[in-house]
XYZ file of C-alpha atoms in Angstrom:
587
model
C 25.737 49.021 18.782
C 25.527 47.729 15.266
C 27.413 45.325 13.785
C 28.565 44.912 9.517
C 27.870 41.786 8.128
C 31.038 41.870 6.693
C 32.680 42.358 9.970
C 31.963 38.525 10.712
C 34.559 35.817 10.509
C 34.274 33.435 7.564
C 33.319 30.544 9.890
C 30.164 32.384 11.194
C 29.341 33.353 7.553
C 29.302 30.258 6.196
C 27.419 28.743 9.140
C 24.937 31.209 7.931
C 24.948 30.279 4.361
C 23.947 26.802 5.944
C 20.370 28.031 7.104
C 19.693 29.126 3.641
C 18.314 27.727 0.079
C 20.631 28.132 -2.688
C 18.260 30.802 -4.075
C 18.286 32.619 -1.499
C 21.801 32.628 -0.742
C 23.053 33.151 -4.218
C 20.626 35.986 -4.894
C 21.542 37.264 -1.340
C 25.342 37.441 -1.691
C 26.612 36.843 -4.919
C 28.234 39.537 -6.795
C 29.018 41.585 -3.712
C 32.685 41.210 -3.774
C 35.358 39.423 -3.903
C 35.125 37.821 -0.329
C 31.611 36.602 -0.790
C 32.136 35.168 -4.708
C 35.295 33.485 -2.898
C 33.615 31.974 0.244
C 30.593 30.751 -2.067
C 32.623 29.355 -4.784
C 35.502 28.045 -2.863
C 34.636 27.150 0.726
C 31.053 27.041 0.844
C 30.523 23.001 0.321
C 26.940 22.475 1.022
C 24.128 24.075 -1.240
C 20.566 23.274 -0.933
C 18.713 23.579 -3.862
C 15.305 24.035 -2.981
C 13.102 24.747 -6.601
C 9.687 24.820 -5.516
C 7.603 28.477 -6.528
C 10.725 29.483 -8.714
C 9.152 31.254 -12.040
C 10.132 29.552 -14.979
C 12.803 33.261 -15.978
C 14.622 32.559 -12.737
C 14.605 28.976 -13.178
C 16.689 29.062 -16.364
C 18.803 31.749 -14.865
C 19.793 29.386 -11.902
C 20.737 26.557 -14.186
C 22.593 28.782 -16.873
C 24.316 31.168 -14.475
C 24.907 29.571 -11.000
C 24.460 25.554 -11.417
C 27.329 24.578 -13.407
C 30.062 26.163 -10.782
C 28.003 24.135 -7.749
C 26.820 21.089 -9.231
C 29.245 19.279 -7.144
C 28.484 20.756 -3.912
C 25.050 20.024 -3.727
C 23.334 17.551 -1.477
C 19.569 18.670 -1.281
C 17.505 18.917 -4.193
C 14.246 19.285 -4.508
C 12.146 19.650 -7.431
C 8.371 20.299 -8.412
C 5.721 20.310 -10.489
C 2.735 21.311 -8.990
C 0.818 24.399 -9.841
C 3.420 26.825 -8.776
C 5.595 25.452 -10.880
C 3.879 23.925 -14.025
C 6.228 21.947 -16.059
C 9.250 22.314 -14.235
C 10.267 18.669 -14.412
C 10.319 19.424 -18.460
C 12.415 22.407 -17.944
C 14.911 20.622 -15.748
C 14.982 17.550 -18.250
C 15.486 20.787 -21.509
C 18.690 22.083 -19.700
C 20.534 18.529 -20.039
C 21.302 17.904 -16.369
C 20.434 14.481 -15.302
C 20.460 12.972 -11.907
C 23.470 11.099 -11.847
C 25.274 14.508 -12.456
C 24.302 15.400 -8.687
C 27.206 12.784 -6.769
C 27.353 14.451 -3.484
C 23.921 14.127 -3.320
C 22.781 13.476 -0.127
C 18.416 14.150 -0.034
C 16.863 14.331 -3.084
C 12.822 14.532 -3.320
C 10.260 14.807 -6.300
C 7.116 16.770 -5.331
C 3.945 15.967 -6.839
C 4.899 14.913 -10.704
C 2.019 14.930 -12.674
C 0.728 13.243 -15.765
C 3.515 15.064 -17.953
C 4.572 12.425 -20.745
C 8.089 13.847 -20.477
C 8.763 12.366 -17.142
C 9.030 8.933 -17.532
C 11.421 5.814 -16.388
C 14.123 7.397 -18.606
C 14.152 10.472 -15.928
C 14.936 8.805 -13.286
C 17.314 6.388 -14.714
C 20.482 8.232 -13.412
C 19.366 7.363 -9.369
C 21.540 4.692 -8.971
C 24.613 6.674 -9.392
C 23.900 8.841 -5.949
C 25.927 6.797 -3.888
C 25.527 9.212 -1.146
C 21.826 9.830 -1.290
C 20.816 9.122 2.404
C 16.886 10.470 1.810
C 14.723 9.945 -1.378
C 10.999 10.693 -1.211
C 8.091 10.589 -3.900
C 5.081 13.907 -2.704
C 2.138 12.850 -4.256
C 3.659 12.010 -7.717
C 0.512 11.445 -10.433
C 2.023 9.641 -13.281
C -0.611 8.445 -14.934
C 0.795 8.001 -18.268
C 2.692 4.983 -16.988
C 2.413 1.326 -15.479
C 3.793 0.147 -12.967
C 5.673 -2.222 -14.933
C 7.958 0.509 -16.162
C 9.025 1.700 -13.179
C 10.549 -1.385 -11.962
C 13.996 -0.861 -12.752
C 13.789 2.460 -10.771
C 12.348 0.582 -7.950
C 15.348 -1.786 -7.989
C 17.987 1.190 -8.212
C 17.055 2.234 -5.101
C 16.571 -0.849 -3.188
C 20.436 -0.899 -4.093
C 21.273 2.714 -3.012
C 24.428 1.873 -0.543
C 23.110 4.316 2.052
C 19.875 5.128 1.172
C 18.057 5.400 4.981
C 14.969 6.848 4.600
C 12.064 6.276 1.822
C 8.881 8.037 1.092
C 6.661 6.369 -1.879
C 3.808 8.005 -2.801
C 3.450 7.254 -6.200
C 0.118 6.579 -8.274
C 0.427 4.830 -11.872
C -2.409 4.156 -14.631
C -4.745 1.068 -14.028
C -2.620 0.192 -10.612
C -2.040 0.865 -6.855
C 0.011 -2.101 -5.957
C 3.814 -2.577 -5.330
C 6.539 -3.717 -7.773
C 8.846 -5.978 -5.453
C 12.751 -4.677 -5.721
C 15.035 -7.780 -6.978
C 17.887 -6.324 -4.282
C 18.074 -6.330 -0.760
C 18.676 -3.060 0.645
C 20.797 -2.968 3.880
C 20.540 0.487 4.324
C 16.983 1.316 4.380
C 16.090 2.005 8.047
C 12.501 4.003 7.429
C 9.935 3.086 4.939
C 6.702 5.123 4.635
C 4.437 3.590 1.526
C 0.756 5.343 0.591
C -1.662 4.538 -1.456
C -0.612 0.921 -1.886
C -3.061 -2.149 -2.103
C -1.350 -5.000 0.051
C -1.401 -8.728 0.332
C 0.154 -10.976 2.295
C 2.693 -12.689 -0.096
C 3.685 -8.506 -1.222
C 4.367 -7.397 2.467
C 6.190 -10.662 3.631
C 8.430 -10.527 0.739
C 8.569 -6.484 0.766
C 9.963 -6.551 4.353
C 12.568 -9.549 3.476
C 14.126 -7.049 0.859
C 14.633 -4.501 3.705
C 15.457 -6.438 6.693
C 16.974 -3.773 8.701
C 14.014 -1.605 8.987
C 13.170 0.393 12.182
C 10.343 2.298 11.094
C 7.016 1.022 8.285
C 4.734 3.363 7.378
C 1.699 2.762 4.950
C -2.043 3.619 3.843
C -3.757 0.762 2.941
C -8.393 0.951 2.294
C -8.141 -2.698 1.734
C -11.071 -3.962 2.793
C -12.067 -7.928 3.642
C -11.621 -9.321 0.753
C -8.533 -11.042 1.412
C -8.664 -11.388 4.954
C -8.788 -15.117 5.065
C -5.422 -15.376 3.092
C -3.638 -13.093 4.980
C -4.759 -14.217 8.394
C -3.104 -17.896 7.212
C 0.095 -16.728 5.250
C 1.485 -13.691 7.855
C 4.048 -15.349 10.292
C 6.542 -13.743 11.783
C 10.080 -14.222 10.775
C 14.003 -13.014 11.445
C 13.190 -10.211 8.776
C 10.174 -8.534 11.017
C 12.527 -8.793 14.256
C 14.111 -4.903 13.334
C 10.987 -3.077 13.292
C 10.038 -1.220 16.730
C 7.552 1.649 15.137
C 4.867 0.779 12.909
C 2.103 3.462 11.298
C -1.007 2.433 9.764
C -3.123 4.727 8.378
C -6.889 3.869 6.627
C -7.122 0.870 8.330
C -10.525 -1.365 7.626
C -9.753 -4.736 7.908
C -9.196 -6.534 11.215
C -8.457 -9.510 10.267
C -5.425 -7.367 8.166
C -4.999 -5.039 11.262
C -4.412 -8.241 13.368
C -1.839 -10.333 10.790
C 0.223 -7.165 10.614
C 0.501 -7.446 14.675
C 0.964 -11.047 14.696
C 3.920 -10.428 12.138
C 5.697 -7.452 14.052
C 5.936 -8.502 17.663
C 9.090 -6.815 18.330
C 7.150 -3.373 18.100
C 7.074 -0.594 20.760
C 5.597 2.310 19.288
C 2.215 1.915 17.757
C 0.100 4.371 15.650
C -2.853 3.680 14.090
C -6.079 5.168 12.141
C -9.155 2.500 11.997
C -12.828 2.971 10.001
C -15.795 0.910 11.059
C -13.915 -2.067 13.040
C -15.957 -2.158 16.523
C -12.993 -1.909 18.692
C -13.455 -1.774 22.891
C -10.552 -1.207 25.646
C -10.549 -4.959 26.166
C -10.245 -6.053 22.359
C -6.977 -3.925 22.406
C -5.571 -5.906 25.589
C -5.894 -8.839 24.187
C -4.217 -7.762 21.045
C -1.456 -6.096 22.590
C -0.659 -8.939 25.252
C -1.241 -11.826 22.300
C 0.813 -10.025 19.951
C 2.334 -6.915 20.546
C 3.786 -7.375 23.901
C 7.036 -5.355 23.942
C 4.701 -2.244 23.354
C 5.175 1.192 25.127
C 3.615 4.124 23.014
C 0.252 3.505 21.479
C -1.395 5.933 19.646
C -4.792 5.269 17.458
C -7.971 6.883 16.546
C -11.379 4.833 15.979
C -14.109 5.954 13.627
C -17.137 3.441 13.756
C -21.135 3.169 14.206
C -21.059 1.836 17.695
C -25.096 1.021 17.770
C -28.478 1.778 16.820
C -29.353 5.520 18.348
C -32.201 5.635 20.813
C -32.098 8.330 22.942
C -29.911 10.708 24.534
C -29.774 9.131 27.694
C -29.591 5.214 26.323
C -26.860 6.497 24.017
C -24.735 8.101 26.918
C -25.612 5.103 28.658
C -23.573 2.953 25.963
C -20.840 5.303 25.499
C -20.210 4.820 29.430
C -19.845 0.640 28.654
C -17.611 1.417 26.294
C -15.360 3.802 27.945
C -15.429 1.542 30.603
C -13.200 -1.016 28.981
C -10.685 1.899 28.623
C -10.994 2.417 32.811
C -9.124 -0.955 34.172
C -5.759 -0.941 35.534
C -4.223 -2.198 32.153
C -5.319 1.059 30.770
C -5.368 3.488 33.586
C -2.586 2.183 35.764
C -0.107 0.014 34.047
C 0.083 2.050 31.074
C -0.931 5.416 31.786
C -2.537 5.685 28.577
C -5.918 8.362 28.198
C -8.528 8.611 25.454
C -11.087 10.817 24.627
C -14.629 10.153 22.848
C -16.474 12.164 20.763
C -20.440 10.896 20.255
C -23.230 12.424 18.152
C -26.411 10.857 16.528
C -26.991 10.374 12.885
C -29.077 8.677 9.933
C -30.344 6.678 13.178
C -26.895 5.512 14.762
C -25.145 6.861 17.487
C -21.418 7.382 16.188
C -18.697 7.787 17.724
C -14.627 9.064 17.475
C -12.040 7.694 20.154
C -9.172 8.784 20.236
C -5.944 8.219 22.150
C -4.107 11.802 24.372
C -2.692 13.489 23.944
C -4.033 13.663 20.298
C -1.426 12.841 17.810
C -2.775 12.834 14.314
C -2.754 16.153 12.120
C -6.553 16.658 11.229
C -8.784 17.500 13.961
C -12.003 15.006 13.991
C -15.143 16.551 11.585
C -18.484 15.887 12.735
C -21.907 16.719 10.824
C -23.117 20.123 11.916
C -24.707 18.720 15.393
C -26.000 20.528 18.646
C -26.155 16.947 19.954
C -21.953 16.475 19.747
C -20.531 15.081 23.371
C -17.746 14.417 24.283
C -16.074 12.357 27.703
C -12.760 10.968 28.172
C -10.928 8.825 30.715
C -8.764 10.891 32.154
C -9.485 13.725 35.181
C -10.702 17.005 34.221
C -7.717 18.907 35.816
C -5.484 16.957 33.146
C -4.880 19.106 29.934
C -3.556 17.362 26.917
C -2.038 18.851 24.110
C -3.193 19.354 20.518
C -0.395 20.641 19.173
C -0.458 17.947 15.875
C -3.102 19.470 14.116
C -2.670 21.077 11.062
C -6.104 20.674 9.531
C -9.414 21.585 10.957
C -12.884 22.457 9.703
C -13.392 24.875 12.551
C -16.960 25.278 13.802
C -18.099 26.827 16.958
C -20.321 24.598 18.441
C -17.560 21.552 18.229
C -16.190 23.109 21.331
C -19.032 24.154 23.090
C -18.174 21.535 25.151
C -16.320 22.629 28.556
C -13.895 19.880 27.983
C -12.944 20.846 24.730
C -13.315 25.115 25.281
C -9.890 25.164 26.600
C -7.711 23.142 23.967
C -5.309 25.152 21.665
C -4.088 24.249 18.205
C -0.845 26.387 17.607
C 0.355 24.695 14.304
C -2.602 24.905 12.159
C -1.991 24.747 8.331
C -5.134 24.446 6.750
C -7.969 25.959 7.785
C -11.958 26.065 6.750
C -14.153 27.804 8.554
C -17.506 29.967 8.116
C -17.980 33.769 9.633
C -18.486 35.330 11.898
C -16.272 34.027 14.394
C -16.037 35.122 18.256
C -13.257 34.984 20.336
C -13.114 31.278 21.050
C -11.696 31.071 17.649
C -8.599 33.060 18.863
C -8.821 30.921 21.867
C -8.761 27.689 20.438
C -6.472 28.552 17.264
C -4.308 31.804 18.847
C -1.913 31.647 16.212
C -2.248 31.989 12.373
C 1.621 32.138 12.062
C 1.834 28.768 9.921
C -1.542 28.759 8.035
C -0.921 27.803 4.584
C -4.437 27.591 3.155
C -8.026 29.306 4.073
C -10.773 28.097 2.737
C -13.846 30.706 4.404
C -17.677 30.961 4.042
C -18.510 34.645 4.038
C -22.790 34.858 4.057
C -22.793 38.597 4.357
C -21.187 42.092 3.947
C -21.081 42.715 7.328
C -18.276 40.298 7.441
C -16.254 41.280 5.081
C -13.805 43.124 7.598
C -13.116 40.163 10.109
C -12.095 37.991 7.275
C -9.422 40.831 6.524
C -8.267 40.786 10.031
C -7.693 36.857 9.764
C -5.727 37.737 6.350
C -3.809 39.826 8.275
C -2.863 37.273 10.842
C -1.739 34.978 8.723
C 1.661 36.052 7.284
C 2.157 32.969 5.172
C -0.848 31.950 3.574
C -0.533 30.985 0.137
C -3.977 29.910 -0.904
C -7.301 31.623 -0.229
C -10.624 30.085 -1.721
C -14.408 30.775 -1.598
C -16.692 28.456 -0.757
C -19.909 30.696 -0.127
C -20.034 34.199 -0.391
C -21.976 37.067 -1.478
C -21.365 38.568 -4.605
C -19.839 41.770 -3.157
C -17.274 40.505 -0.610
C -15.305 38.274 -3.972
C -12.324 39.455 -5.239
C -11.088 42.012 -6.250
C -12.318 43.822 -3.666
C -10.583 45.459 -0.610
C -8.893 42.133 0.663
C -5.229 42.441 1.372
C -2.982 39.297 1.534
C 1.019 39.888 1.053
C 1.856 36.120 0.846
C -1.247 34.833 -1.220
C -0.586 33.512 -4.748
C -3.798 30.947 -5.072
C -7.158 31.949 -5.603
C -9.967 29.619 -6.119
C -13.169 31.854 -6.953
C -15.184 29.070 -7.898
C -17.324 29.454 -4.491
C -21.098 29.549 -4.693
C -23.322 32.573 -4.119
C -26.774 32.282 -1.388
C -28.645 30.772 -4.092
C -26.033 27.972 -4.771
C -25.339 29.451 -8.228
C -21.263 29.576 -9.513
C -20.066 32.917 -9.067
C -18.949 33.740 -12.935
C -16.987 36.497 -13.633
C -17.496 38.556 -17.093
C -14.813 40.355 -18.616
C -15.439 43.487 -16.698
C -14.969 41.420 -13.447
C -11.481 39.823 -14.865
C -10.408 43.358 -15.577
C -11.081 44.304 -11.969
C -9.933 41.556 -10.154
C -6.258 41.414 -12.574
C -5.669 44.883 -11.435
C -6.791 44.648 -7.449
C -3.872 43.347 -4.894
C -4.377 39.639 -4.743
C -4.987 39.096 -8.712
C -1.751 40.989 -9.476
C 0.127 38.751 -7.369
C -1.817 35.712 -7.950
C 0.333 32.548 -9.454
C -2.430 30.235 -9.672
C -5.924 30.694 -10.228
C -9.545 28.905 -10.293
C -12.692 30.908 -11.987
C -16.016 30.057 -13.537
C -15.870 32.653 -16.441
C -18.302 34.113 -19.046
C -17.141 33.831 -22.462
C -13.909 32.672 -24.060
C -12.361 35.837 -24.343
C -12.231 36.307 -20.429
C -9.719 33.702 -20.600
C -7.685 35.353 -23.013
C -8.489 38.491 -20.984
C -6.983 37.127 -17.726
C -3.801 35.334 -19.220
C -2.547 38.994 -21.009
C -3.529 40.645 -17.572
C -2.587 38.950 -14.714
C 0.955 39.358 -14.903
C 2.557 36.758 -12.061
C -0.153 33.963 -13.637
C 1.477 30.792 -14.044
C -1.773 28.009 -13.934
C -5.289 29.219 -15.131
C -8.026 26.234 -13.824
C -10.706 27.574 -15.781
C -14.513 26.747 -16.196
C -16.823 27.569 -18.971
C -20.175 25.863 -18.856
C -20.665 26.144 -22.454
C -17.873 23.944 -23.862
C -19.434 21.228 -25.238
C -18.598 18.384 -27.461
C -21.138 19.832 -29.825
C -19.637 22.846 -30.590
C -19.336 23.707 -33.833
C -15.412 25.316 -32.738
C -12.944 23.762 -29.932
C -12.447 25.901 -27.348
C -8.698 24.642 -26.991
C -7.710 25.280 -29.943
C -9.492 28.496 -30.278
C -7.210 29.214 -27.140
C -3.914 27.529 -28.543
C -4.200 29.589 -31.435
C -5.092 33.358 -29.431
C -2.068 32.715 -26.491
C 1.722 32.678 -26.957
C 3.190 28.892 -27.476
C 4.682 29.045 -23.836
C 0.828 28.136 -22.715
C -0.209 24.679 -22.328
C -3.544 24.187 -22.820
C -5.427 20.452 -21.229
C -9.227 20.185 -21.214
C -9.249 18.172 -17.909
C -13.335 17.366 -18.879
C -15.788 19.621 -20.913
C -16.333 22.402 -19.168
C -13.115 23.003 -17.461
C -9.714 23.735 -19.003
C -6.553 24.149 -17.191
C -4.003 26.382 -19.035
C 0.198 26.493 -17.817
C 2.854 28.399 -18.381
């Protein structure tokens, strides 16, 4: 029995409008009749405008057709200005809508800005009209071009957002990676995540006293020792920690930092944490946790370090089983029920080692030098499988689970993925499903091999971008590889005898007219001569950002290559020579 979509009630169709961008939905059902251009203009209240990969023709269509009769009814927006979409921040700024237009407005997010010198304070100044705006994050924003100083009347617009709940800052400016300090108090905020941020003590006290109703801190801080004495003295706790029950730190490198932070949270239950080089044992983190975190119930942490000198294989295993025995006593074992696994291999002369807590929480699987002396052991019985289910980004290689212990682990939710061919069937073991890969970056050393990277392609229904690192000559692009979801290509591998792979123009003929270089959106290439470039912008139809190298522009050219190239492409090309050499052109 089928069923008419236009047999279901209104109610059901709109809940279906619900589970899709406004895009989507407007390309979907607009203009079918009268009953779908009624429910869509007149009860349909919730649009989500979701902007990333739109071409710049259907971006100006959306704003001049479908924006002006839904402006009101919007509360997700989400704009970007990565390669996919080169100067779309620009285009949203040309069609005279500004922020403050958007009042319903509930989650609004800016994905990776770059160093345009249109986007500045001025484009944000309409944020602290979105009274409604519940979540605001900043994806790996580059804006360059500006101080921090500029940007802190934005800062202070939304530290006075009435419901703002939920912040993600991860914003780099020129010459700085600190924190402006917001002049407001925000009662609202209830989850703060904060990367690539230098801290100090007096920033963090004070940062946390202008959101005193946090639940949730997040940040990345490399700080190293430098100002460990200061903070160890000026971090106290106060009324204005008392709120926060989760805490992430990822990057961590200073103890004495790592400690403060403790000292001035102790109302936290739910710890996770990534440390570098601090020598920390099973009975280091008791005393920590008793002196200073004792309302904890969840911790969750991974240790890189140098544990000691390397000696020999059975010294060395006899010091990883000291260590792990600090993570054996009842306070680990019994009282808390909390596992972790160890990872140990020799190099340069030390024996290093990876601990990690289970079940294994953090979204890059540990990468080891290529070593047939990798061991692993963990604290918990053998019949006990954990899950590994977090990962999205490994570096697979077969002989990092060569170990029994590790042979039967599965990562379902992989997004990025290197690897090197061939592959045998543990890799389908350990990573069954390609279902959510997003990026593939493969080493393919011989012809031979050509056909199991197609079957991977084929496995992988989403995958967006597909780059070289090492290949032959004759299994690069254009050849026979078939991808239906791949718009990146990065071609700028390296052949057996570590030379570029550089294409001439009868290569950029081929490869704009095979599968993946008519569909490609964004692409990288090491390129002959200067009229390849021009070659592949008139050719590759879908081609939206050309990262381009060319090993003979020089600052002693007697021409400039850019504006050789500004003067041979249509105006609706930017052209940026990101260093001599390499050249990145936009449309």
């Amino acid at each position: 029995m089928t069923m008419k979509l236009e047999s279901l009630s209104n109610e059901v169709l709109l809940d279906l409008f619900e589970l899709l961008d406004v895009v989507n939905l407007l390309r979907a059902f607009s203009g079918l009749n009268t009953r779908f251009n009624s429910l869509l203009v007149g009860d349909f209240q919730s649009y989500r405008v979701d902007l990333r990969s739109m071409s710049k023709e259907d971006f100006y269509i959306f704003y001049s057709t479908y924006l002006p009769s839904i402006l009101n009814r919007i509360i997700y927006l989400r704009l970007s200005d990565d390669e996919d979409t080169p100067c779309q921040c620009s285009h949203f700024q040309s069609t005279g809508f500004t922020l403050n237009r958007f009042i319903r407005l509930r989650s609004l997010i800016f994905n990776s800005f770059s160093t345009d010198v249109n986007i500045n304070q001025e484009f944000f100044a309409g944020l602290h009209h979105l009274h409604n705006l519940t979540r605001l994050k900043f994806v790996d924003c580059r804006l360059y071009h500006l101080h921090l100083e500029d940007f802190r009347d934005v800062i202070d617009q939304i530290w006075n957002l009435p419901k703002l709940s939920r912040l993600y800052w991860h914003i780099s400016f020129k010459c700085s990676r600190r924190f402006s300090l917001p002049k407001y108090t925000s009662r609202s905020l209830r989850y703060l995540t904060i990367v690539n941020y230098n801290y100090d003590s007096y920033d963090f006290a004070c940062l946390l006293e202008k959101t005193p109703y946090l639940r949730k801190f997040s940040m990345l801080s490399d700080d190293y020792g430098d100002q460990d004495i200061r903070i160890s003295r000026n971090f106290l706790p106060s009324s204005h920690t008392s709120s926060i029950r989760e805490l992430t730190l990822f990057s961590m490198r200073s103890q004495a930092l790592m400690t403060s932070l403790f000292q001035f949270l102790p109302h936290v239950t739910h710890l996770k944490i990534e440390i570098f080089s601090i020598d920390l044992d099973g009975h280091q983190w008791k005393k920590m946790i008793v002196n200073y975190l004792p309302q904890l119930k969840d911790l969750q942490f991974k240790i890189d370090l140098d544990l000691c000198r390397s000696i020999d294989d059975s010294t060395n295993e006899d010091k990883i089983d000291q260590y792990l025995s600090t993570y054996r006593t009842s306070f680990w074992i019994e009282h808390h029920q909390w596992f972790i696994r160890c990872h140990w291999y020799q190099s340069n002369g030390f024996l290093r080692i990876c601990v990690y807590s289970l079940p294994y929480v953090f979204s890059y699987f540990p990468l080891f030098d290529r070593n047939f002396n990798f061991h692993t052991k963990s604290t918990c019985s053998p019949d006990m499988n954990h899950p590994y289910n977090s990962v999205r980004d490994i570096g697979y290689e077969p002989w990092m689970f060569h170990d029994e212990a590790l042979s039967h682990i599965q990562m379902v939710n992989v997004e990025k993925l290197s690897l090197r061919l061939p592959i045998g069937q543990q890799f389908f073991s350990i990573i069954p499903k390609l279902e959510n890969l997003f990026s593939l970056t493969v080493v393919v050393p011989t012809e031979n091999h050509r056909f199991q990277l197609q079957t991977i392609l084929d496995r992988a229904p989403r995958l967006f971008s597909l780059s070289f690192n090492y290949s032959i000559a004759s299994v690069m692009p254009p050849y026979r590889y078939t991808g239906s979801s791949i718009r990146r290509l990065d071609l700028l591998g390296y052949d057996p005898w570590r030379c570029r792979h550089r294409y001439d123009s009868k290569k950029c003929m081929e490869l704009s007219q095979s599968p993946l270089g008519i569909q490609c959106r964004i692409l990288a290439i090491e390129v002959e001569e200067p009229k390849c470039i021009v070659q592949l912008i008139y050719t590759m139809i879908n081609l939206r950002t050309l990262n381009v190298s060319y090993e003979n522009d020089e600052c002693t050219n007697e021409y400039d290559l850019v504006k050789v190239l500004q003067h041979c492409l249509p105006s609706t090309w930017s052209i940026t020579r990101a260093s001599y050499g390499r050249i990145i052109l936009q449309s």
